[in-house]
Coordinates of C-alpha atoms in Angstrom, one line a residue:
A29 CA 35.6 -29.7 -35.1
S30 CA 36.0 -26.0 -34.4
P31 CA 34.5 -23.3 -36.6
L32 CA 38.0 -21.8 -36.7
D33 CA 39.7 -24.9 -38.1
G34 CA 39.6 -23.7 -41.7
L35 CA 41.1 -20.3 -41.2
E36 CA 43.9 -19.5 -43.6
P37 CA 46.7 -17.0 -43.0
G38 CA 45.2 -13.5 -43.3
A39 CA 41.6 -14.7 -42.8
L40 CA 41.2 -12.5 -39.7
G41 CA 42.1 -9.3 -41.4
A42 CA 43.5 -7.7 -44.5
S43 CA 47.3 -7.6 -44.7
T44 CA 47.0 -3.9 -43.8
T45 CA 44.8 -4.3 -40.7
K46 CA 46.4 -2.5 -37.7
R47 CA 44.0 -3.2 -34.8
L48 CA 42.1 -6.4 -34.2
K49 CA 39.9 -7.7 -31.4
L50 CA 38.7 -11.3 -31.4
L51 CA 35.1 -11.4 -30.1
G52 CA 33.5 -14.2 -28.1
S53 CA 34.1 -15.7 -24.8
S54 CA 34.2 -19.4 -25.3
A55 CA 37.2 -21.5 -24.8
L56 CA 39.2 -22.3 -27.9
C57 CA 40.1 -25.9 -28.6
S58 CA 43.6 -26.8 -29.5
A59 CA 42.8 -26.9 -33.3
G60 CA 41.0 -23.6 -33.1
A61 CA 43.9 -21.9 -31.2
E62 CA 46.3 -23.2 -33.8
A63 CA 44.1 -21.9 -36.7
V64 CA 43.9 -18.5 -35.1
G65 CA 47.6 -18.4 -34.6
R66 CA 48.2 -19.2 -38.3
A67 CA 45.6 -16.7 -39.5
L68 CA 47.0 -13.9 -37.4
G69 CA 50.5 -14.7 -38.8
G70 CA 49.1 -13.5 -42.1
V71 CA 48.4 -9.9 -40.9
P72 CA 51.9 -8.4 -40.9
A73 CA 50.7 -4.8 -40.4
L74 CA 49.0 -5.7 -37.2
E75 CA 50.0 -3.3 -34.3
A76 CA 47.4 -4.2 -31.6
L77 CA 45.7 -7.5 -30.9
D78 CA 43.0 -8.0 -28.2
V79 CA 42.0 -11.5 -27.4
S80 CA 40.7 -10.7 -23.9
G81 CA 38.0 -12.9 -22.5
Q82 CA 39.0 -15.9 -24.7
G83 CA 39.5 -19.2 -22.8
L84 CA 43.2 -20.0 -23.4
E85 CA 45.7 -22.5 -22.2
G86 CA 49.4 -21.8 -21.7
S87 CA 50.2 -24.4 -24.5
F88 CA 48.2 -22.3 -26.9
L89 CA 50.6 -19.4 -26.4
G90 CA 53.5 -21.7 -27.3
M91 CA 51.7 -22.6 -30.5
W92 CA 51.0 -18.9 -31.2
S93 CA 54.6 -17.9 -30.6
R94 CA 55.8 -20.4 -33.2
S95 CA 53.1 -19.2 -35.7
W96 CA 53.9 -15.5 -35.1
E97 CA 57.7 -15.6 -35.0
G98 CA 59.0 -13.1 -37.6
K99 CA 55.5 -12.6 -39.0
L100 CA 54.1 -9.8 -36.8
P101 CA 57.0 -7.3 -36.9
R102 CA 54.8 -4.3 -35.9
L103 CA 52.7 -5.9 -33.1
A104 CA 53.2 -3.4 -30.2
E105 CA 50.2 -4.1 -28.0
L106 CA 48.8 -7.5 -26.9
C107 CA 45.9 -7.9 -24.6
L108 CA 45.4 -11.3 -23.0
A109 CA 43.2 -10.1 -20.1
R110 CA 40.6 -12.5 -18.6
C111 CA 41.8 -15.5 -20.6
G112 CA 42.0 -17.9 -17.7
L113 CA 45.8 -18.2 -18.0
S114 CA 47.1 -19.7 -14.8
G115 CA 50.3 -21.0 -13.3
R116 CA 53.7 -21.9 -14.5
D117 CA 52.6 -23.2 -18.0
A118 CA 50.9 -19.9 -18.8
G119 CA 53.9 -17.9 -17.6
A120 CA 56.1 -20.0 -19.8
G121 CA 53.8 -19.5 -22.8
V122 CA 53.8 -15.8 -22.3
A123 CA 57.6 -15.8 -22.1
L124 CA 57.6 -17.5 -25.5
I125 CA 55.2 -14.9 -26.9
L126 CA 57.6 -12.2 -25.7
Q127 CA 60.5 -13.9 -27.5
A128 CA 58.4 -14.2 -30.7
L129 CA 57.3 -10.6 -30.7
P130 CA 60.3 -8.4 -30.2
S131 CA 58.4 -5.2 -31.1
L132 CA 55.9 -5.7 -28.3
R133 CA 55.7 -2.6 -26.0
V134 CA 52.5 -3.2 -24.0
L135 CA 51.3 -6.6 -22.6
D136 CA 48.1 -6.8 -20.6
L137 CA 47.7 -10.0 -18.5
S138 CA 45.1 -8.5 -16.1
E139 CA 42.7 -10.7 -14.3
N140 CA 44.4 -14.0 -15.1
P141 CA 45.2 -16.2 -12.1
L142 CA 48.9 -16.5 -13.0
G143 CA 50.0 -16.6 -9.3
S144 CA 53.6 -16.2 -8.3
A145 CA 54.7 -19.4 -10.3
G146 CA 53.3 -18.0 -13.5
V147 CA 54.7 -14.5 -13.0
L148 CA 58.2 -15.8 -12.1
E149 CA 58.2 -18.0 -15.2
L150 CA 57.2 -15.0 -17.3
I151 CA 60.0 -12.7 -16.0
G152 CA 62.6 -15.5 -15.6
G153 CA 63.2 -15.7 -19.4
E154 CA 65.3 -13.6 -21.5
P155 CA 64.9 -9.8 -21.0
H156 CA 62.5 -8.2 -23.4
L157 CA 64.2 -5.2 -25.0
Q158 CA 61.2 -3.2 -26.0
L159 CA 58.5 -3.9 -23.4
E160 CA 57.5 -0.7 -21.6
T161 CA 54.2 -1.7 -19.9
L162 CA 53.2 -4.9 -18.1
M163 CA 49.7 -5.0 -16.7
L164 CA 49.3 -7.7 -14.0
K165 CA 46.1 -6.3 -12.3
G166 CA 44.5 -9.0 -10.2
T167 CA 47.0 -11.8 -11.1
L168 CA 48.6 -12.3 -7.7
S169 CA 46.6 -13.4 -4.7
N170 CA 47.4 -13.4 -0.9
G171 CA 50.5 -15.3 -0.1
D172 CA 52.2 -14.9 -3.5
S173 CA 55.8 -14.0 -3.1
S174 CA 56.9 -12.7 -6.5
A175 CA 57.4 -9.1 -5.5
P176 CA 61.2 -9.2 -5.2
A177 CA 61.4 -10.8 -8.6
L178 CA 59.2 -8.1 -10.1
G179 CA 61.9 -5.7 -9.2
L180 CA 64.2 -7.5 -11.6
I181 CA 62.1 -6.4 -14.6
A182 CA 63.1 -2.8 -14.1
A183 CA 66.8 -3.8 -13.8
S184 CA 66.9 -6.1 -16.8
W185 CA 64.3 -4.8 -19.3
P186 CA 65.8 -1.5 -20.6
K187 CA 62.7 0.3 -21.7
F188 CA 60.4 -1.0 -19.0
H189 CA 58.7 1.8 -17.0
Y190 CA 55.1 0.8 -15.9
L191 CA 53.9 -2.2 -13.9
D192 CA 50.2 -2.4 -13.0
L193 CA 49.7 -4.4 -9.8
R194 CA 46.3 -3.1 -8.9
D195 CA 44.1 -5.6 -7.1
C196 CA 47.1 -7.9 -6.3
S197 CA 47.6 -9.1 -2.8
L198 CA 51.3 -9.6 -2.1
S199 CA 52.6 -11.3 1.0
E200 CA 54.4 -9.3 3.7
E201 CA 57.6 -11.1 2.9
S202 CA 57.5 -9.7 -0.6

């Protein structure tokens, strides 16, 4: 059993909490991730959430998106840096998060081994109408060929204006 299993909606902050950082660096189990998702759904004033360094799976993001849909109307910043998110499943989970959080303006996915499959899954979904900044620092390694698709973000996401690709190695074909 996870120590997070008994969390109730709002247990992670008062209903007026605006900024929240989850501390710790251990991997969340499925029940713990679900409990965190439910608890965060009870903090409607939340504007910034930092869960960097948490061990997450792409499937957890799908659970969170269902828990958060319509419940975090003000969330504008989400940091998922260094969470171990990798591949297509993680990209699909992040795409679900984007759909569930229409007010999101800043998304930090830095230092997750998403690779081109994860990034393509992320940007292949419906355009996000409010996202302005996407941080992908260190997410793409040598040989990844998602650079052409990254150009689609600027064309289809109307408010988008900043893409951080520091420490990414893109192939010459990109």
